[in-house]
Short mmCIF file of N, CA and C in Angstrom, two decimals:
data_model
loop_
_atom_site.label_atom_id
_atom_site.label_comp_id
_atom_site.label_asym_id
_atom_site.label_seq_id
_atom_site.Cartn_x
_atom_site.Cartn_y
_atom_site.Cartn_z
N MET A 7 110.65 46.62 -226.42
CA MET A 7 111.80 47.48 -226.67
C MET A 7 112.50 46.99 -227.93
N GLU A 8 112.76 47.89 -228.83
CA GLU A 8 113.47 47.56 -230.06
C GLU A 8 114.97 47.62 -229.79
N PHE A 9 115.56 46.46 -229.65
CA PHE A 9 116.98 46.38 -229.32
C PHE A 9 117.88 46.66 -230.51
N LYS A 10 117.37 46.45 -231.69
CA LYS A 10 118.21 46.60 -232.89
C LYS A 10 118.88 47.98 -232.92
N GLN A 11 118.15 49.01 -232.54
CA GLN A 11 118.71 50.35 -232.55
C GLN A 11 119.89 50.48 -231.59
N LEU A 12 119.77 49.86 -230.41
CA LEU A 12 120.87 49.95 -229.45
C LEU A 12 122.11 49.22 -229.94
N PHE A 13 121.91 48.06 -230.55
CA PHE A 13 123.05 47.33 -231.12
C PHE A 13 123.71 48.15 -232.22
N GLU A 14 122.90 48.81 -233.05
CA GLU A 14 123.44 49.65 -234.12
C GLU A 14 124.19 50.86 -233.56
N MET A 15 123.61 51.49 -232.55
CA MET A 15 124.29 52.63 -231.92
C MET A 15 125.62 52.22 -231.32
N GLN A 16 125.64 51.05 -230.68
CA GLN A 16 126.88 50.58 -230.07
C GLN A 16 127.91 50.23 -231.14
N HIS A 17 127.46 49.63 -232.23
CA HIS A 17 128.38 49.30 -233.33
C HIS A 17 129.03 50.58 -233.87
N ALA A 18 128.24 51.62 -234.05
CA ALA A 18 128.78 52.88 -234.56
C ALA A 18 129.78 53.48 -233.56
N LEU A 19 129.45 53.45 -232.28
CA LEU A 19 130.38 53.97 -231.26
C LEU A 19 131.67 53.16 -231.25
N ASP A 20 131.56 51.85 -231.31
CA ASP A 20 132.75 51.00 -231.31
C ASP A 20 133.64 51.29 -232.52
N GLN A 21 133.03 51.47 -233.67
CA GLN A 21 133.81 51.81 -234.87
C GLN A 21 134.52 53.14 -234.68
N PHE A 22 133.81 54.11 -234.15
CA PHE A 22 134.40 55.43 -233.89
C PHE A 22 135.59 55.33 -232.94
N ILE A 23 135.42 54.57 -231.87
CA ILE A 23 136.51 54.40 -230.90
C ILE A 23 137.69 53.67 -231.52
N GLU A 24 137.41 52.60 -232.26
CA GLU A 24 138.50 51.84 -232.86
C GLU A 24 139.28 52.66 -233.87
N GLU A 25 138.60 53.52 -234.62
CA GLU A 25 139.29 54.40 -235.57
C GLU A 25 140.06 55.48 -234.83
N THR A 26 139.43 56.09 -233.83
CA THR A 26 140.07 57.16 -233.06
C THR A 26 141.30 56.64 -232.33
N GLN A 27 141.20 55.44 -231.76
CA GLN A 27 142.28 54.86 -230.96
C GLN A 27 143.21 53.96 -231.78
N ASN A 28 142.93 53.83 -233.07
CA ASN A 28 143.74 53.00 -233.96
C ASN A 28 143.88 51.56 -233.43
N VAL A 29 142.73 50.97 -233.09
CA VAL A 29 142.71 49.60 -232.58
C VAL A 29 142.93 48.64 -233.75
N GLN A 30 143.92 47.77 -233.61
CA GLN A 30 144.29 46.85 -234.68
C GLN A 30 144.17 45.38 -234.29
N LYS A 31 143.52 45.10 -233.16
CA LYS A 31 143.43 43.72 -232.71
C LYS A 31 142.03 43.43 -232.20
N ASP A 32 141.76 42.16 -231.97
CA ASP A 32 140.49 41.74 -231.37
C ASP A 32 140.54 42.13 -229.89
N VAL A 33 139.57 42.89 -229.46
CA VAL A 33 139.57 43.38 -228.07
C VAL A 33 138.44 42.73 -227.26
N PHE A 34 138.07 41.52 -227.61
CA PHE A 34 137.01 40.82 -226.89
C PHE A 34 137.36 40.63 -225.41
N GLU A 35 138.56 40.21 -225.12
CA GLU A 35 138.96 40.00 -223.73
C GLU A 35 138.98 41.32 -222.96
N GLU A 36 139.48 42.38 -223.58
CA GLU A 36 139.50 43.68 -222.91
C GLU A 36 138.09 44.16 -222.60
N LYS A 37 137.18 43.98 -223.54
CA LYS A 37 135.79 44.38 -223.32
C LYS A 37 135.12 43.49 -222.28
N SER A 38 135.50 42.24 -222.23
CA SER A 38 134.96 41.32 -221.22
C SER A 38 135.39 41.75 -219.82
N LEU A 39 136.66 42.08 -219.68
CA LEU A 39 137.15 42.55 -218.39
C LEU A 39 136.49 43.89 -218.03
N ALA A 40 136.33 44.75 -219.03
CA ALA A 40 135.66 46.04 -218.78
C ALA A 40 134.23 45.81 -218.28
N LEU A 41 133.55 44.83 -218.82
CA LEU A 41 132.19 44.51 -218.36
C LEU A 41 132.21 44.08 -216.90
N LEU A 42 133.16 43.24 -216.53
CA LEU A 42 133.27 42.81 -215.13
C LEU A 42 133.58 43.99 -214.20
N VAL A 43 134.43 44.90 -214.67
CA VAL A 43 134.76 46.09 -213.87
C VAL A 43 133.52 46.97 -213.71
N GLU A 44 132.79 47.18 -214.80
CA GLU A 44 131.58 48.00 -214.73
C GLU A 44 130.53 47.37 -213.82
N LEU A 45 130.41 46.07 -213.88
CA LEU A 45 129.47 45.37 -213.00
C LEU A 45 129.87 45.57 -211.54
N SER A 46 131.16 45.53 -211.26
CA SER A 46 131.65 45.76 -209.90
C SER A 46 131.42 47.20 -209.47
N GLU A 47 131.61 48.14 -210.38
CA GLU A 47 131.34 49.54 -210.06
C GLU A 47 129.86 49.74 -209.74
N LEU A 48 129.00 49.05 -210.47
CA LEU A 48 127.57 49.12 -210.21
C LEU A 48 127.25 48.57 -208.82
N ALA A 49 127.81 47.42 -208.50
CA ALA A 49 127.61 46.84 -207.17
C ALA A 49 128.08 47.81 -206.09
N ASN A 50 129.20 48.45 -206.33
CA ASN A 50 129.74 49.39 -205.37
C ASN A 50 128.79 50.57 -205.13
N GLU A 51 128.15 51.05 -206.19
CA GLU A 51 127.22 52.16 -206.04
C GLU A 51 125.95 51.75 -205.30
N THR A 52 125.55 50.49 -205.42
CA THR A 52 124.37 50.04 -204.69
C THR A 52 124.70 49.82 -203.22
N ARG A 53 125.97 49.53 -202.94
CA ARG A 53 126.46 49.27 -201.58
C ARG A 53 125.75 48.08 -200.93
N CYS A 54 125.17 47.22 -201.75
CA CYS A 54 124.38 46.10 -201.25
C CYS A 54 125.16 45.13 -200.38
N PHE A 55 126.45 45.06 -200.58
CA PHE A 55 127.29 44.09 -199.87
C PHE A 55 128.02 44.70 -198.67
N LYS A 56 127.87 46.00 -198.47
CA LYS A 56 128.65 46.70 -197.45
C LYS A 56 127.95 46.66 -196.11
N PHE A 57 127.91 45.47 -195.52
CA PHE A 57 127.24 45.26 -194.24
C PHE A 57 127.88 46.07 -193.12
N TRP A 58 129.11 46.48 -193.31
CA TRP A 58 129.86 47.19 -192.29
C TRP A 58 129.59 48.70 -192.28
N SER A 59 128.81 49.16 -193.24
CA SER A 59 128.59 50.59 -193.39
C SER A 59 127.11 50.95 -193.26
N THR A 60 126.85 52.10 -192.71
CA THR A 60 125.46 52.56 -192.60
C THR A 60 125.10 53.53 -193.72
N LYS A 61 126.07 53.90 -194.51
CA LYS A 61 125.82 54.81 -195.63
C LYS A 61 124.96 54.08 -196.67
N GLY A 62 123.95 54.77 -197.18
CA GLY A 62 123.05 54.16 -198.15
C GLY A 62 123.61 54.12 -199.55
N ALA A 63 122.81 53.59 -200.44
CA ALA A 63 123.18 53.49 -201.86
C ALA A 63 123.30 54.89 -202.47
N SER A 64 124.01 54.96 -203.58
CA SER A 64 124.10 56.21 -204.33
C SER A 64 122.74 56.58 -204.88
N GLU A 65 122.63 57.79 -205.40
CA GLU A 65 121.38 58.24 -205.99
C GLU A 65 121.02 57.35 -207.18
N ARG A 66 119.75 57.27 -207.43
CA ARG A 66 119.21 56.41 -208.50
C ARG A 66 119.88 56.70 -209.85
N GLU A 67 120.07 57.96 -210.18
CA GLU A 67 120.67 58.33 -211.47
C GLU A 67 122.10 57.85 -211.60
N VAL A 68 122.84 57.86 -210.51
CA VAL A 68 124.23 57.36 -210.51
C VAL A 68 124.22 55.85 -210.76
N ILE A 69 123.32 55.16 -210.08
CA ILE A 69 123.22 53.70 -210.25
C ILE A 69 122.77 53.36 -211.67
N LEU A 70 121.83 54.13 -212.20
CA LEU A 70 121.37 53.88 -213.58
C LEU A 70 122.48 54.10 -214.58
N GLU A 71 123.29 55.13 -214.40
CA GLU A 71 124.40 55.36 -215.33
C GLU A 71 125.40 54.21 -215.27
N GLU A 72 125.69 53.72 -214.08
CA GLU A 72 126.59 52.56 -213.96
C GLU A 72 125.96 51.34 -214.62
N PHE A 73 124.66 51.20 -214.46
CA PHE A 73 123.95 50.08 -215.06
C PHE A 73 124.12 50.08 -216.58
N VAL A 74 123.95 51.24 -217.22
CA VAL A 74 124.06 51.29 -218.68
C VAL A 74 125.51 51.23 -219.15
N ASP A 75 126.47 51.53 -218.27
CA ASP A 75 127.87 51.34 -218.66
C ASP A 75 128.11 49.86 -219.00
N SER A 76 127.53 48.98 -218.20
CA SER A 76 127.65 47.55 -218.49
C SER A 76 126.94 47.20 -219.79
N ILE A 77 125.80 47.81 -220.02
CA ILE A 77 125.06 47.52 -221.25
C ILE A 77 125.87 47.86 -222.49
N HIS A 78 126.65 48.94 -222.43
CA HIS A 78 127.51 49.27 -223.57
C HIS A 78 128.41 48.09 -223.93
N PHE A 79 129.02 47.50 -222.91
CA PHE A 79 129.94 46.39 -223.19
C PHE A 79 129.19 45.11 -223.57
N MET A 80 128.03 44.90 -223.00
CA MET A 80 127.23 43.73 -223.37
C MET A 80 126.81 43.81 -224.84
N LEU A 81 126.37 44.98 -225.27
CA LEU A 81 126.00 45.17 -226.68
C LEU A 81 127.22 44.98 -227.58
N SER A 82 128.33 45.55 -227.16
CA SER A 82 129.55 45.47 -227.95
C SER A 82 130.02 44.03 -228.12
N LEU A 83 129.99 43.27 -227.03
CA LEU A 83 130.41 41.86 -227.11
C LEU A 83 129.46 41.07 -228.00
N GLY A 84 128.18 41.35 -227.91
CA GLY A 84 127.21 40.68 -228.78
C GLY A 84 127.48 41.00 -230.24
N ASN A 85 127.75 42.27 -230.53
CA ASN A 85 128.06 42.66 -231.90
C ASN A 85 129.30 41.94 -232.41
N MET A 86 130.30 41.81 -231.54
CA MET A 86 131.55 41.16 -231.95
C MET A 86 131.33 39.70 -232.34
N ARG A 87 130.37 39.04 -231.70
CA ARG A 87 130.14 37.62 -231.95
C ARG A 87 128.87 37.35 -232.77
N GLY A 88 128.22 38.41 -233.20
CA GLY A 88 127.04 38.25 -234.05
C GLY A 88 125.79 37.81 -233.30
N PHE A 89 125.74 38.08 -232.00
CA PHE A 89 124.58 37.72 -231.18
C PHE A 89 123.76 38.98 -230.91
N LEU A 90 122.63 39.10 -231.56
CA LEU A 90 121.81 40.30 -231.43
C LEU A 90 120.44 39.94 -230.86
N LEU A 91 120.08 40.57 -229.77
CA LEU A 91 118.76 40.37 -229.19
C LEU A 91 117.76 41.26 -229.91
N THR A 92 116.54 40.81 -229.99
CA THR A 92 115.50 41.62 -230.62
C THR A 92 114.64 42.34 -229.60
N GLU A 93 114.65 41.85 -228.35
CA GLU A 93 113.86 42.51 -227.32
C GLU A 93 114.46 42.29 -225.94
N TRP A 94 114.14 43.21 -225.05
CA TRP A 94 114.58 43.11 -223.66
C TRP A 94 113.91 41.91 -223.01
N PRO A 95 114.64 41.07 -222.29
CA PRO A 95 114.04 39.87 -221.70
C PRO A 95 112.92 40.16 -220.69
N ASN A 96 113.01 41.26 -219.95
CA ASN A 96 111.97 41.71 -219.02
C ASN A 96 111.55 40.63 -218.03
N LEU A 97 112.53 40.00 -217.41
CA LEU A 97 112.27 38.99 -216.39
C LEU A 97 112.07 39.67 -215.04
N GLN A 98 111.00 39.34 -214.38
CA GLN A 98 110.67 39.98 -213.11
C GLN A 98 110.72 38.93 -212.00
N GLN A 99 111.89 38.82 -211.43
CA GLN A 99 112.12 37.83 -210.38
C GLN A 99 112.80 38.55 -209.22
N LYS A 100 112.16 38.57 -208.08
CA LYS A 100 112.71 39.25 -206.91
C LYS A 100 113.89 38.47 -206.36
N GLN A 101 115.04 39.16 -206.19
CA GLN A 101 116.24 38.53 -205.64
C GLN A 101 117.00 39.55 -204.81
N GLU A 102 117.77 39.06 -203.88
CA GLU A 102 118.69 39.92 -203.13
C GLU A 102 119.82 40.33 -204.07
N LEU A 103 120.30 41.56 -203.91
CA LEU A 103 121.30 42.08 -204.84
C LEU A 103 122.66 41.39 -204.74
N THR A 104 123.14 41.14 -203.54
CA THR A 104 124.49 40.57 -203.41
C THR A 104 124.62 39.22 -204.13
N PRO A 105 123.75 38.25 -203.87
CA PRO A 105 123.88 37.00 -204.62
C PRO A 105 123.61 37.18 -206.12
N LEU A 106 122.80 38.16 -206.47
CA LEU A 106 122.54 38.42 -207.89
C LEU A 106 123.80 38.93 -208.58
N PHE A 107 124.55 39.81 -207.93
CA PHE A 107 125.81 40.29 -208.51
C PHE A 107 126.81 39.15 -208.65
N ILE A 108 126.87 38.27 -207.68
CA ILE A 108 127.77 37.11 -207.76
C ILE A 108 127.36 36.22 -208.93
N GLU A 109 126.07 35.95 -209.04
CA GLU A 109 125.57 35.14 -210.15
C GLU A 109 125.87 35.79 -211.49
N LEU A 110 125.67 37.10 -211.58
CA LEU A 110 125.94 37.81 -212.83
C LEU A 110 127.41 37.71 -213.22
N THR A 111 128.28 37.81 -212.23
CA THR A 111 129.71 37.67 -212.51
C THR A 111 130.00 36.29 -213.10
N GLN A 112 129.38 35.27 -212.53
CA GLN A 112 129.56 33.91 -213.06
C GLN A 112 129.00 33.79 -214.47
N VAL A 113 127.87 34.42 -214.73
CA VAL A 113 127.26 34.37 -216.06
C VAL A 113 128.15 35.06 -217.09
N VAL A 114 128.74 36.20 -216.71
CA VAL A 114 129.67 36.89 -217.61
C VAL A 114 130.86 35.99 -217.91
N LEU A 115 131.43 35.39 -216.88
CA LEU A 115 132.60 34.52 -217.09
C LEU A 115 132.26 33.31 -217.94
N THR A 116 131.08 32.78 -217.78
CA THR A 116 130.64 31.66 -218.62
C THR A 116 130.56 32.10 -220.07
N PHE A 117 129.97 33.27 -220.31
CA PHE A 117 129.88 33.77 -221.69
C PHE A 117 131.27 33.99 -222.29
N VAL A 118 132.19 34.53 -221.51
CA VAL A 118 133.54 34.78 -222.02
C VAL A 118 134.21 33.47 -222.41
N LYS A 119 133.98 32.43 -221.62
CA LYS A 119 134.61 31.13 -221.89
C LYS A 119 133.86 30.36 -222.97
N VAL A 120 132.54 30.39 -222.92
CA VAL A 120 131.70 29.63 -223.86
C VAL A 120 130.86 30.64 -224.64
N GLN A 121 131.40 31.14 -225.70
CA GLN A 121 130.78 32.23 -226.45
C GLN A 121 129.70 31.69 -227.40
N THR A 122 128.58 31.35 -226.79
CA THR A 122 127.44 30.86 -227.56
C THR A 122 126.28 31.83 -227.43
N GLU A 123 125.34 31.68 -228.33
CA GLU A 123 124.14 32.52 -228.26
C GLU A 123 123.37 32.26 -226.96
N ALA A 124 123.35 31.01 -226.52
CA ALA A 124 122.65 30.66 -225.27
C ALA A 124 123.31 31.33 -224.06
N SER A 125 124.64 31.35 -224.01
CA SER A 125 125.32 31.99 -222.88
C SER A 125 125.17 33.51 -222.94
N TYR A 126 125.06 34.04 -224.14
CA TYR A 126 124.83 35.48 -224.29
C TYR A 126 123.40 35.83 -223.84
N GLN A 127 122.45 35.02 -224.21
CA GLN A 127 121.06 35.23 -223.78
C GLN A 127 120.97 35.13 -222.25
N ALA A 128 121.69 34.20 -221.66
CA ALA A 128 121.68 34.05 -220.20
C ALA A 128 122.21 35.31 -219.53
N LEU A 129 123.19 35.94 -220.13
CA LEU A 129 123.73 37.19 -219.61
C LEU A 129 122.64 38.27 -219.57
N TRP A 130 121.93 38.41 -220.66
CA TRP A 130 120.85 39.41 -220.72
C TRP A 130 119.71 39.06 -219.78
N ASN A 131 119.41 37.79 -219.65
CA ASN A 131 118.35 37.38 -218.72
C ASN A 131 118.71 37.79 -217.30
N SER A 132 119.94 37.52 -216.89
CA SER A 132 120.37 37.88 -215.55
C SER A 132 120.39 39.39 -215.36
N TYR A 133 120.81 40.09 -216.40
CA TYR A 133 120.86 41.56 -216.31
C TYR A 133 119.46 42.15 -216.24
N SER A 134 118.52 41.51 -216.90
CA SER A 134 117.12 41.94 -216.83
C SER A 134 116.58 41.78 -215.41
N ILE A 135 116.94 40.69 -214.76
CA ILE A 135 116.52 40.47 -213.37
C ILE A 135 117.14 41.55 -212.48
N LEU A 136 118.39 41.90 -212.74
CA LEU A 136 119.03 42.96 -211.98
C LEU A 136 118.29 44.28 -212.18
N ALA A 137 117.92 44.60 -213.41
CA ALA A 137 117.18 45.84 -213.69
C ALA A 137 115.89 45.87 -212.89
N TYR A 138 115.19 44.77 -212.88
CA TYR A 138 113.94 44.68 -212.13
C TYR A 138 114.17 44.94 -210.64
N ASN A 139 115.20 44.34 -210.10
CA ASN A 139 115.48 44.49 -208.68
C ASN A 139 116.02 45.87 -208.31
N LEU A 140 116.55 46.57 -209.29
CA LEU A 140 116.99 47.95 -209.06
C LEU A 140 115.87 48.95 -209.33
N GLY A 141 114.76 48.46 -209.87
CA GLY A 141 113.61 49.33 -210.13
C GLY A 141 113.69 50.11 -211.42
N PHE A 142 114.47 49.61 -212.39
CA PHE A 142 114.62 50.30 -213.67
C PHE A 142 113.64 49.76 -214.69
N THR A 143 112.99 50.66 -215.40
CA THR A 143 112.11 50.27 -216.49
C THR A 143 112.91 50.23 -217.79
N VAL A 144 112.32 49.63 -218.78
CA VAL A 144 112.95 49.60 -220.10
C VAL A 144 113.16 51.03 -220.61
N GLU A 145 112.18 51.88 -220.37
CA GLU A 145 112.28 53.28 -220.81
C GLU A 145 113.44 53.99 -220.12
N ASP A 146 113.60 53.75 -218.81
CA ASP A 146 114.73 54.32 -218.07
C ASP A 146 116.05 53.91 -218.70
N ILE A 147 116.15 52.64 -219.02
CA ILE A 147 117.40 52.07 -219.52
C ILE A 147 117.73 52.63 -220.90
N VAL A 148 116.75 52.67 -221.79
CA VAL A 148 117.00 53.18 -223.15
C VAL A 148 117.41 54.65 -223.10
N LYS A 149 116.70 55.43 -222.33
CA LYS A 149 117.02 56.86 -222.22
C LYS A 149 118.43 57.06 -221.67
N ALA A 150 118.76 56.36 -220.60
CA ALA A 150 120.08 56.48 -220.00
C ALA A 150 121.18 55.98 -220.94
N TYR A 151 120.89 54.89 -221.67
CA TYR A 151 121.88 54.38 -222.63
C TYR A 151 122.19 55.44 -223.69
N LYS A 152 121.15 56.04 -224.24
CA LYS A 152 121.34 57.04 -225.30
C LYS A 152 122.13 58.24 -224.78
N GLU A 153 121.82 58.68 -223.57
CA GLU A 153 122.56 59.79 -222.97
C GLU A 153 124.02 59.44 -222.77
N LYS A 154 124.29 58.25 -222.26
CA LYS A 154 125.67 57.83 -222.01
C LYS A 154 126.41 57.58 -223.32
N ASN A 155 125.71 57.11 -224.33
CA ASN A 155 126.30 56.89 -225.64
C ASN A 155 126.87 58.21 -226.18
N GLU A 156 126.08 59.27 -226.08
CA GLU A 156 126.53 60.58 -226.55
C GLU A 156 127.70 61.08 -225.70
N LYS A 157 127.63 60.86 -224.41
CA LYS A 157 128.72 61.25 -223.51
C LYS A 157 130.01 60.52 -223.89
N ASN A 158 129.90 59.25 -224.29
CA ASN A 158 131.08 58.48 -224.70
C ASN A 158 131.70 59.04 -225.97
N TYR A 159 130.86 59.50 -226.91
CA TYR A 159 131.39 60.17 -228.10
C TYR A 159 132.16 61.43 -227.70
N GLU A 160 131.56 62.23 -226.82
CA GLU A 160 132.20 63.46 -226.37
C GLU A 160 133.54 63.16 -225.70
N ARG A 161 133.60 62.11 -224.91
CA ARG A 161 134.85 61.73 -224.26
C ARG A 161 135.92 61.39 -225.28
N GLN A 162 135.55 60.65 -226.31
CA GLN A 162 136.52 60.30 -227.34
C GLN A 162 137.02 61.54 -228.08
N ARG A 163 136.12 62.46 -228.35
CA ARG A 163 136.50 63.69 -229.07
C ARG A 163 137.43 64.57 -228.24
N SER A 164 137.32 64.47 -226.92
CA SER A 164 138.13 65.33 -226.03
C SER A 164 139.39 64.63 -225.53
N GLY A 165 139.65 63.42 -226.02
CA GLY A 165 140.87 62.71 -225.65
C GLY A 165 140.81 62.02 -224.31
N TYR A 166 139.66 61.53 -223.93
CA TYR A 166 139.42 60.85 -222.66
C TYR A 166 140.37 59.72 -222.43
#
């Protein structure tokens, strides 16, 4: 997977949003919190932790859209710090979702605190494992990212 295009698309969207919203400050912390919120929304759609409920997970497309919402912020944070991946890590390690979401939250917090290329790579590695466990292919992810990217432009144009 050619990641360069996704980083470029995200950079263009971020510039558009910053100009539209007249952003005049570093929004790294805001984007970091947004990533944690999106990750939690994704967990909520999988319902993996809801032992008290018999209702199943949301439809695959809903979960995929939530999955790429996090990718938008991951790309954006990488762009802000100059950390660009060249390819999807594609790690295939079977894990239970609940502990994986907890681990991912810790990995995000580590990256926010220790903004290194290694901590950024660890974030993508963990997210790749999550993709595998959710059954998403690289093609699924790229297609969904591009669709959501356009939707985000439309939202900005309509005053979202």
